[in-house]
XYZ file of C-alpha atoms in Angstrom:
526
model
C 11.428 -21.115 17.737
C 10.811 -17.355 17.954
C 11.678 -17.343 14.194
C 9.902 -20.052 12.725
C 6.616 -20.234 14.777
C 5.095 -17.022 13.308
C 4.524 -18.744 9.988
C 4.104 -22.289 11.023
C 1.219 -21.309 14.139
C -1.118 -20.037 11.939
C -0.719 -22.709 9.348
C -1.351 -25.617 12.025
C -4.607 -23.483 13.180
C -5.677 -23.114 9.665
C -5.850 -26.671 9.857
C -7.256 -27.640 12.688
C -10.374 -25.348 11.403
C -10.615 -27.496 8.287
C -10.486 -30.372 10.001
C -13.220 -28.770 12.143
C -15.355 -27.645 8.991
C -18.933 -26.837 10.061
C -18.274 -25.207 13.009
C -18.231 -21.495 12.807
C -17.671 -20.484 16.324
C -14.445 -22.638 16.822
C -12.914 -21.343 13.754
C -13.259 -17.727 15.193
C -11.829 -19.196 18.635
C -8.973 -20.908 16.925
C -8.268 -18.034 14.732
C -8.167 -15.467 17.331
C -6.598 -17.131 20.225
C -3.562 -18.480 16.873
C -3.236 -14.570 15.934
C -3.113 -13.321 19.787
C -0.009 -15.969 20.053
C 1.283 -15.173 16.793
C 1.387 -11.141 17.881
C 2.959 -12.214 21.188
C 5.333 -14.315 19.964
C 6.525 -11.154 17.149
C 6.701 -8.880 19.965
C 9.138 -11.367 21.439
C 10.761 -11.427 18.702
C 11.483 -8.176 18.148
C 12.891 -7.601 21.859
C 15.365 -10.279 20.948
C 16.344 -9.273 17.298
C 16.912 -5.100 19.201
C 18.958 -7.048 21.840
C 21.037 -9.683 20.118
C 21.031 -9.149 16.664
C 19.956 -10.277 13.940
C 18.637 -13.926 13.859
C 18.492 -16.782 11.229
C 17.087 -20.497 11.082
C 18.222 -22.674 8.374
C 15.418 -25.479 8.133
C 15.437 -28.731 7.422
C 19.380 -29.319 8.223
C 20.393 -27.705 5.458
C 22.564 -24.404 5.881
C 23.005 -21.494 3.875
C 22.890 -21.054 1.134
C 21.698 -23.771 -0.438
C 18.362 -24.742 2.219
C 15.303 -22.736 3.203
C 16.434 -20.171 5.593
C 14.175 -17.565 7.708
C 15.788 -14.388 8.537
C 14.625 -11.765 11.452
C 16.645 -8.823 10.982
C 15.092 -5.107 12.663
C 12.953 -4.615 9.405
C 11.473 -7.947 9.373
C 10.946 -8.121 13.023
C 9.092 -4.951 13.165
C 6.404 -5.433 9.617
C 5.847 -9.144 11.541
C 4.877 -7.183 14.688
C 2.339 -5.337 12.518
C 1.180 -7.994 10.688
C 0.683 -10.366 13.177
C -0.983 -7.066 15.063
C -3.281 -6.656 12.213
C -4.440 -9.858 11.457
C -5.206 -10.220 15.327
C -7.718 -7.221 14.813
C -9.020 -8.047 11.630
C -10.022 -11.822 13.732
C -11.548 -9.849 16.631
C -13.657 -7.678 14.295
C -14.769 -10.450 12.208
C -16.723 -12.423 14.826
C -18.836 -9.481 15.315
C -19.077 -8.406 11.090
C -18.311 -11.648 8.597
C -21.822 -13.531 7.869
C -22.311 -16.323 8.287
C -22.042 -18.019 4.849
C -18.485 -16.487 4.439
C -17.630 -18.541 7.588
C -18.897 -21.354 7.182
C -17.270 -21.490 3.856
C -13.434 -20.812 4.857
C -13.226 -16.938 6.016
C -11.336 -17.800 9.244
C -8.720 -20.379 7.713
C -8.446 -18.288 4.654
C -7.368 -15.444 6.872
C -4.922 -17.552 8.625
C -2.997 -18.708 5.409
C -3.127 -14.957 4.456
C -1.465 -13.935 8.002
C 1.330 -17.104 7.524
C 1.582 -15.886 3.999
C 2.382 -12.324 4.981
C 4.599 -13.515 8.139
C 6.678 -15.915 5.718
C 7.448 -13.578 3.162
C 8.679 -10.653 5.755
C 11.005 -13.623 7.240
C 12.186 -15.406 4.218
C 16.044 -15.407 3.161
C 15.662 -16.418 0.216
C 13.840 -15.399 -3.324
C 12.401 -18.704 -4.496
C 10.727 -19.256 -1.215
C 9.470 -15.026 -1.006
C 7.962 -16.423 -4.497
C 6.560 -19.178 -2.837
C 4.822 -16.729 0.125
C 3.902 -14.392 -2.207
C 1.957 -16.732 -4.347
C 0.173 -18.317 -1.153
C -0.395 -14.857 0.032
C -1.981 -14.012 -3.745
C -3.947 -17.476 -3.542
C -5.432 -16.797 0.000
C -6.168 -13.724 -1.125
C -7.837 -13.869 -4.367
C -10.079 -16.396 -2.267
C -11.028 -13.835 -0.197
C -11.662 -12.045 -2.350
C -14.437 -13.846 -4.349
C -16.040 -15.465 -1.225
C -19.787 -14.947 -1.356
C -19.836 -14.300 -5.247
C -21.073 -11.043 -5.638
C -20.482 -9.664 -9.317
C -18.720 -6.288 -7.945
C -16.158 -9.302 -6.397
C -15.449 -11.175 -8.889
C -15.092 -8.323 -11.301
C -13.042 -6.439 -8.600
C -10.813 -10.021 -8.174
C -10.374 -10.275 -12.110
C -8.136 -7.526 -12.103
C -6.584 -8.152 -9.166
C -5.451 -11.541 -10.016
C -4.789 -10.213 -13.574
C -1.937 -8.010 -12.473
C -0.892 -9.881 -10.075
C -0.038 -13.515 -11.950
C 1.653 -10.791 -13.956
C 3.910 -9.933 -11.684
C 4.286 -14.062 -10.574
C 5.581 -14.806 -13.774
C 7.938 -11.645 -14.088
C 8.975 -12.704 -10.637
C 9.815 -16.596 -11.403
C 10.981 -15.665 -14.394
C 13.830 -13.367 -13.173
C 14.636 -16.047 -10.061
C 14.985 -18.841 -12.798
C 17.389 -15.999 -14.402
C 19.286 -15.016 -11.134
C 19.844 -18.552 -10.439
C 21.280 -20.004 -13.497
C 23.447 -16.448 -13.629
C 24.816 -16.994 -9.552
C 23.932 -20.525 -8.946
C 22.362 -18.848 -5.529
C 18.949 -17.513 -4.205
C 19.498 -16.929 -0.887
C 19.877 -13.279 -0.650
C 22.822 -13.182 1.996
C 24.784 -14.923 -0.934
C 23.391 -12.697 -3.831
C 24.343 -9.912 -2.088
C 28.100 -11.335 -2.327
C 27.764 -13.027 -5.777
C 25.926 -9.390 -7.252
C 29.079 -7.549 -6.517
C 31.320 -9.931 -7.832
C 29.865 -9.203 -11.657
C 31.891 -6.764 -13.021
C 29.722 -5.802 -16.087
C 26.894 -3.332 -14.950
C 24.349 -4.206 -17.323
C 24.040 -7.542 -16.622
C 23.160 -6.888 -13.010
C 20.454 -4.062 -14.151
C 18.930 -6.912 -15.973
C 18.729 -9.039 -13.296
C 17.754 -6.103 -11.319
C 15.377 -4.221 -13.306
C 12.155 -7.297 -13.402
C 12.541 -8.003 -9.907
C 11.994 -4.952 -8.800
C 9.032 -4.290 -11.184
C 7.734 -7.881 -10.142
C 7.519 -5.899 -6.631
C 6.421 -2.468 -7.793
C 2.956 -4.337 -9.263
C 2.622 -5.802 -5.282
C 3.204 -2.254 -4.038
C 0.799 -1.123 -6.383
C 3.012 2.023 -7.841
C 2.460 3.949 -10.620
C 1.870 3.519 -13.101
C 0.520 -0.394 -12.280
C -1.522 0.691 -9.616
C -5.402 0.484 -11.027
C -6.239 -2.968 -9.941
C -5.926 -1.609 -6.138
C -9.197 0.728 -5.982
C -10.469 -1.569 -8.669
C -10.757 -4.520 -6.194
C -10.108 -3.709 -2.404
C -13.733 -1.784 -2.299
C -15.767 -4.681 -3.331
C -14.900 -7.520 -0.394
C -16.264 -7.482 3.011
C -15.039 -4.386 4.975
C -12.686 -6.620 7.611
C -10.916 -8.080 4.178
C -10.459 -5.156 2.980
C -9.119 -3.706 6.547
C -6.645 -6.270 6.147
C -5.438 -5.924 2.562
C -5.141 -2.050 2.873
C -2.857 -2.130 6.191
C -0.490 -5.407 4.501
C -0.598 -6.616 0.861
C 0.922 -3.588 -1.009
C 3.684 -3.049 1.989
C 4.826 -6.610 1.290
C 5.865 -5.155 -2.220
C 7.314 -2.201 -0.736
C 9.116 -4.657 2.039
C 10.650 -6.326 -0.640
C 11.398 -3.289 -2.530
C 13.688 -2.064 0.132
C 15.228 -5.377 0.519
C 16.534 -5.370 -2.663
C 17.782 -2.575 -3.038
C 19.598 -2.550 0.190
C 20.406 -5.454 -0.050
C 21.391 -6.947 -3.039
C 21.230 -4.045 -5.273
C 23.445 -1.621 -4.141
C 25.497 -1.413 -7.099
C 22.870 0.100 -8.856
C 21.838 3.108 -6.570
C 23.027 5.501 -8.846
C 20.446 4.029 -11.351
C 17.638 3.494 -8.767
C 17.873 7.096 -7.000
C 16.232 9.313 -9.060
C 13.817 6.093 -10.645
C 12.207 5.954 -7.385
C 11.563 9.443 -6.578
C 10.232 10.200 -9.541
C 7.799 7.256 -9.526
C 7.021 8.103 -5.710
C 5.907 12.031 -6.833
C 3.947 10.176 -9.500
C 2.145 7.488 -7.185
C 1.668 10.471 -4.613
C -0.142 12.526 -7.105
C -2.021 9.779 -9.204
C -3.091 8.557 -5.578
C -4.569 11.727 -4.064
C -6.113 12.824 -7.352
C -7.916 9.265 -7.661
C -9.423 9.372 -3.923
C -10.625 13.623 -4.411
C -13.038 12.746 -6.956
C -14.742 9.831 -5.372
C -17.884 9.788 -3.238
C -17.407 6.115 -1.766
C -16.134 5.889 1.451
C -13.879 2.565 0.493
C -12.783 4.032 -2.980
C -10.994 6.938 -1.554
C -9.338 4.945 1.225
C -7.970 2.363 -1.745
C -6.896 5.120 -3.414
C -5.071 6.923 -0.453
C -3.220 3.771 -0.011
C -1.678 4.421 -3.592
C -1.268 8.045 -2.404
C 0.674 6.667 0.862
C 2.842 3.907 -1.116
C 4.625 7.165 -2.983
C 6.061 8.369 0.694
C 7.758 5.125 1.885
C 9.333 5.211 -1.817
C 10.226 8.747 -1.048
C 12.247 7.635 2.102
C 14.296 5.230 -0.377
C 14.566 7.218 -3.311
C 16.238 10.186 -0.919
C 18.533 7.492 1.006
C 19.470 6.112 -2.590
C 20.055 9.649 -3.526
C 22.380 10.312 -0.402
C 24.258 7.085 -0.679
C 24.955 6.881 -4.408
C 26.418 10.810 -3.783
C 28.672 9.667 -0.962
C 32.814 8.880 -0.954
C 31.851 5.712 0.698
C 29.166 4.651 1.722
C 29.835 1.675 3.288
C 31.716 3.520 5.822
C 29.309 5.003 7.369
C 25.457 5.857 5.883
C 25.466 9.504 5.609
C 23.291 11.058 8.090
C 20.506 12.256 5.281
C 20.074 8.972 4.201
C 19.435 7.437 7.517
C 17.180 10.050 8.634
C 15.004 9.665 5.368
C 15.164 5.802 5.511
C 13.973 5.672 9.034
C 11.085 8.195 7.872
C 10.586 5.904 5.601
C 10.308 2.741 7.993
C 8.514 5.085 11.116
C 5.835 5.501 8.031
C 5.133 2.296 7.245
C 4.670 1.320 11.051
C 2.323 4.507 10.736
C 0.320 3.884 7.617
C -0.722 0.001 8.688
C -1.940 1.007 11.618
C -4.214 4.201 10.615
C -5.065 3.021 6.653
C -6.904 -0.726 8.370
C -8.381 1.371 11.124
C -9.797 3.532 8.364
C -10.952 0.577 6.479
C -12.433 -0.947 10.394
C -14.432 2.454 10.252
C -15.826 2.185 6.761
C -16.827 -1.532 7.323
C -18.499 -0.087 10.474
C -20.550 2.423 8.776
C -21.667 -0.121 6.273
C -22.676 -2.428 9.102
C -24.728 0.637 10.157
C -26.207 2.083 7.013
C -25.461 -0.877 4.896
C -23.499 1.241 2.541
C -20.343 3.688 2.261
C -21.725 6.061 -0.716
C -21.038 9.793 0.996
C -23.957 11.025 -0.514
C -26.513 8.545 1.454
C -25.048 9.055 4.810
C -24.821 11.686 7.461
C -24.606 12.325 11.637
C -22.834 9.328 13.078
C -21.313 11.373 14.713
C -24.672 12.435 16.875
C -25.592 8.702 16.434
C -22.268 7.132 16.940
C -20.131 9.768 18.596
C -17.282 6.524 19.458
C -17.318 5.562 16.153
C -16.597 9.160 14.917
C -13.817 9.977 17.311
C -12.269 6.547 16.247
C -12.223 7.689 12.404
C -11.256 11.425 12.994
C -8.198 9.892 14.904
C -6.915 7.623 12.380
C -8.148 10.587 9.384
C -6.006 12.978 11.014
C -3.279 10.649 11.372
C -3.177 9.730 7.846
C -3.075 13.534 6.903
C 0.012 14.177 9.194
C -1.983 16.557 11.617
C 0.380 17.022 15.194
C 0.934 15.296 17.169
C -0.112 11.985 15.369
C 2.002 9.271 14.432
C 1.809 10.411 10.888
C 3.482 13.820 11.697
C 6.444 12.841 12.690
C 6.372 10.273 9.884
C 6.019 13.304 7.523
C 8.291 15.520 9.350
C 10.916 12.666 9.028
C 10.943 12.245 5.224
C 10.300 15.925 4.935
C 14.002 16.412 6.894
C 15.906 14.268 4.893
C 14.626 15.712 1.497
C 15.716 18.866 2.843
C 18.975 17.519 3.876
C 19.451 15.810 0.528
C 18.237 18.963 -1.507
C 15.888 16.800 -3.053
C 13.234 20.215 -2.496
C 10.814 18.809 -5.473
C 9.524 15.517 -3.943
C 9.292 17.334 -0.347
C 7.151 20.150 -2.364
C 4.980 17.300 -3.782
C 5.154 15.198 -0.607
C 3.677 18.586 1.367
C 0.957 19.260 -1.237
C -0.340 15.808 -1.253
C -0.431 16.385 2.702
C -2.760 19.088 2.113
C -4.880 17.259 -0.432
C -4.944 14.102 1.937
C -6.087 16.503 4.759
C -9.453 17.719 2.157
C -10.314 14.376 1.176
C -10.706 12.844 4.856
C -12.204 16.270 5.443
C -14.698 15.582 2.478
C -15.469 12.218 3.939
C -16.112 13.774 7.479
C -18.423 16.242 6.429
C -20.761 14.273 4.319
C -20.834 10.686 6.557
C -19.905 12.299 10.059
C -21.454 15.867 10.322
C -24.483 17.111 9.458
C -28.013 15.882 10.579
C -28.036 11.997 10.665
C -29.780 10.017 8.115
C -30.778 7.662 10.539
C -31.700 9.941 13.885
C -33.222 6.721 15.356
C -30.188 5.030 16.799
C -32.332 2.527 18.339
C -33.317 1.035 14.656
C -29.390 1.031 13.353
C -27.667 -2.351 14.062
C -25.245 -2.094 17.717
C -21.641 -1.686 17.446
C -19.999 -3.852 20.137
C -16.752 -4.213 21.789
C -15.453 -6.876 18.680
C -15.837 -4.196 16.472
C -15.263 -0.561 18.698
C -11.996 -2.109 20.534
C -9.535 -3.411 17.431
C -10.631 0.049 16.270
C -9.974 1.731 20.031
C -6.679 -0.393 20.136
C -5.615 0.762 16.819
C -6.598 4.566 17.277
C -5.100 4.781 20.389
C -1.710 3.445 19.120
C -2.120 6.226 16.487
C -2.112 8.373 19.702
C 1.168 6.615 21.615
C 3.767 6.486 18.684
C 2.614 10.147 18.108
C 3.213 11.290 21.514
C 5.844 8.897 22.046
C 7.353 9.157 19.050
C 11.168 9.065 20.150
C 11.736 5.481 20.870
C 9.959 4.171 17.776
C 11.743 6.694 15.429
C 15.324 5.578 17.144
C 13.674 1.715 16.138
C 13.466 3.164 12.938
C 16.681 4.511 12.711
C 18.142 1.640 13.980
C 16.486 -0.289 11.628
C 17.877 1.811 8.715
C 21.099 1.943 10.021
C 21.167 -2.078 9.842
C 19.911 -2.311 6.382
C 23.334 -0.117 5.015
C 25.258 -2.583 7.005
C 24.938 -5.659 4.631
C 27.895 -7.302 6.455
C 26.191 -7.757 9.729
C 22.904 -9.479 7.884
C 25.550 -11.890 5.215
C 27.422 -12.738 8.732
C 24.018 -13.546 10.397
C 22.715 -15.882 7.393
C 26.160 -17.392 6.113
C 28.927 -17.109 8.893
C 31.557 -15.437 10.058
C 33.565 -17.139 6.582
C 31.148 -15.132 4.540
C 33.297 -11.873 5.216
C 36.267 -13.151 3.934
C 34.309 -14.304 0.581
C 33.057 -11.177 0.670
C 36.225 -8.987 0.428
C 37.981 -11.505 -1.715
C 37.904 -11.973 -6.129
C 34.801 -14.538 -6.962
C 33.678 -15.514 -10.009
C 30.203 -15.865 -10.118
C 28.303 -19.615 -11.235
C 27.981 -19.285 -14.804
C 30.260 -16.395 -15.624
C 33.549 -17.521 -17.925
C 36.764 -16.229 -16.176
């Protein structure tokens, strides 16, 4: 139940506001009280997945591999947590900031498919049904999107749907491809099936469009552009909610793969990644300096921050493909930069859509986020400021906020790894990151205020301040407490080496034996 009702919940409430369409105020009830459940239930969840293991549901009677199974290993357990998390703030804020017309025409059970999208695809076992999610999640989205009909939307949601039903069909296209090559999708079994190929190039085939499929969600370089292209143009709480989850989906899966099923081509992958993490740093912070939009240079910052959970795999990948054997035991450097890795991404969704919360705020009060035609909320709206400069710092890795440690992390196991160019890069960006939340201080925060009559600026109330108090404040707690969630994130990282504990989990204790014994894969001649 733990398992499955994360994904079904919010589908059933979803529901029950279409069949209650026309009523604006019980789709904001339903949504809310659905994603408070939804967060309580993931929390749950993880408790049990850190005390028992990892946990899997085959549905509909049929058992691995051949039905639909949900899987809640460490990883999943912990990006549910935060999604569930986030779409439970972006609900609160919205019944103070979505109009009216946006409701009434689907915002709440839009969000709600988005949040059962998101959930599914962190859960699912298998890669026809993470296809299914992730075309759900790009419907629900792309809806979103477009809702209201403003031109800057729908030119913003061309190229984002562009790209993306680009990556659909390289996606479905290398599933159709992995299944007629392994006669499996489930990933347990592909990660058994995989190994059994003995020619190389074949699997790096197989290999090489799935991960790009994912790269384009992740919004990498180079196929980044249709992120700052789009996630600037839809109402502040959507975009709140695509910055903190839609591109870590992609890097979710990225990290699946490649710990997953992959692993025979880590040599290949290593210095792939790190190269195209340096270059999605870099093409990230550059992008976000020379804008003077509020929501521009936080889209662009998330491109900056994609390139440092890649870094965290790239070094592990580095480590691992080095090592006598790495199945052993994960060398030391490679768990240290994976958990960096992980501890970021817990970081990064939290600050990046309370950064986003804070831009749709200052719109609400200036009714626009151009840095040259605001100035002094922070004489105005001194909460509001302290919220942002919390979350800013964060995001630039000041101590002792979450994203310190998260830097420090990735920063030791580059070190470890003597991979000294991406920790150079990875340090410069830092500073860079640091100037452009600086720049965006300065001219919306500082200064005289635009508007010195506070009276005459629309209030800020508790549906909008506390997600964005809630969401500084755990900025705040896994900085100061950062110990516990960076042995999570260890942990975490340690389970993702151990593919035998998550095959066991999905397919059995026979599974093992399959494992260490000659297979010929479906559709290979012996």
């Amino acid at each position: 139940m733990l398992v499955t009702l994360p994904v079904v919940l919010p589908m059933l409430a979803a529901a029950i506001c279409i069949a209650a369409w026309g009523r604006p105020r019980l789709h904001a009830a339903v949504a809310v009280i659905a994603s408070a459940v939804c967060f309580a239930l993931a929390v749950a969840l993880l408790f049990h997945v850190r005390a028992n293991g990892i946990q899997s549901v085959d549905m509909g009677g049929w058992s691995a591999p051949f039905g639909i199974t949900l899987v809640a290993d460490l990883l999943g357990a912990i990006m549910l947590v935060l999604g569930t998390g986030m779409g439970l703030a972006a609900c609160i804020y919205s019944t103070a900031a979505a109009d009216l017309g946006r409701v009434t025409f689907g915002h709440y059970p839009l969000m709600l498919c988005l949040n059962a999208a998101i959930s599914g695809s962190f859960l699912a076992g298998d890669l026809f049904n993470l296809y299914v999610w992730f075309e759900l999640m790009l419907l629900s989205s792309f809806v979103l999107l477009t809702l209201g009909g403003e031109r800057a939307q729908i030119e913003g949601a061309i190229k984002y749907v562009t790209l993306n039903l680009l990556s659909s069909v390289l996606f479905l296209s290398t599933v159709g491809l992995v299944y007629a090559t392994t006669g499996s999708l489930n990933m347990a079994d592909l990660a058994i099936q995989l190994d059994a190929i003995e020619d190389p190039a074949f699997t790096t085939a197989i290999g090489l469009p799935l991960l790009v499929a994912f790269s384009i969600k992740a919004a990498v370089f180079p196929v980044f552009f249709w992120l700052p292209s789009s996630y600037h143009t839809p109402p502040p709480v959507v975009s709140a909610l695509f910055a903190g989850l839609l591109t870590k989906v992609g890097v979710y899966a990225i990290i699946r793969a490649t710990t997953l099923m992959f692993d025979q081509e880590w040599a290949l992958l290593a210095d792939g990644i790190l190269l195209i993490a340096g270059l999605t740093m870099v093409s990230g912070v550059f992008g976000a300096i020379v804008q003077n939009d509020m929501r521009r240079i936080l889209s662009f910052h998330i491109v900056s921050q994609i390139g440092y959970m890649l870094m965290g795999l790239g070094i592990a990948l580095e480590v691992l493909q080095s090592a006598e054997d790495p199945a052993a035991a994960a060398p030391q450097a490679a768990v240290i930069a994976l958990g960096g890795a992980i501890f970021y991404i817990i970081h990064h969704i939290i600050a990046k859509t309370n950064l986003f919360l804070a831009a749709g705020a200052v719109h609400k009060l200036t009714g626009t986020c151009d840095l040259k035609a605001v100035s002094g909320l922070s004489r105005t709206h001194p909460i509001l400021a302290g919220l942002f400069l919390i979350s800013a710092l964060a995001l630039a890795g000041i101590p002792i906020l979450s994203g310190f440690w998260a830097k420090l992390a990735l920063v030791r196991g580059g070190l470890e790894a003597e991979t000294h160019g991406i920790v150079a890069v990875s340090l410069v960006v830092s500073i860079m990151t640091l100037y452009s939340m600086a720049k965006i201080w300065v001219n919306v925060f500082w200064g005289e205020p635009t508007h010195p009559d506070r009276d005459a600026l629309p209030r800020l109330g508790p549906a909008i301040l506390g997600p964005m108090a809630a969401l500084a404040i755990a900025n705040i707690l896994i900085g100061v407490g950062a110990a516990p969630v960076y042995d999570l994130a260890e942990a975490t990282a340690l389970q993702l080496f151990d593919q035998q504990e998550y095959i066991e989990a999905v397919l059995g204790e026979q599974a093992l034996d399959a494992a260490t014994e000659p297979n010929e894969p479906a559709g290979q001649t012996p």
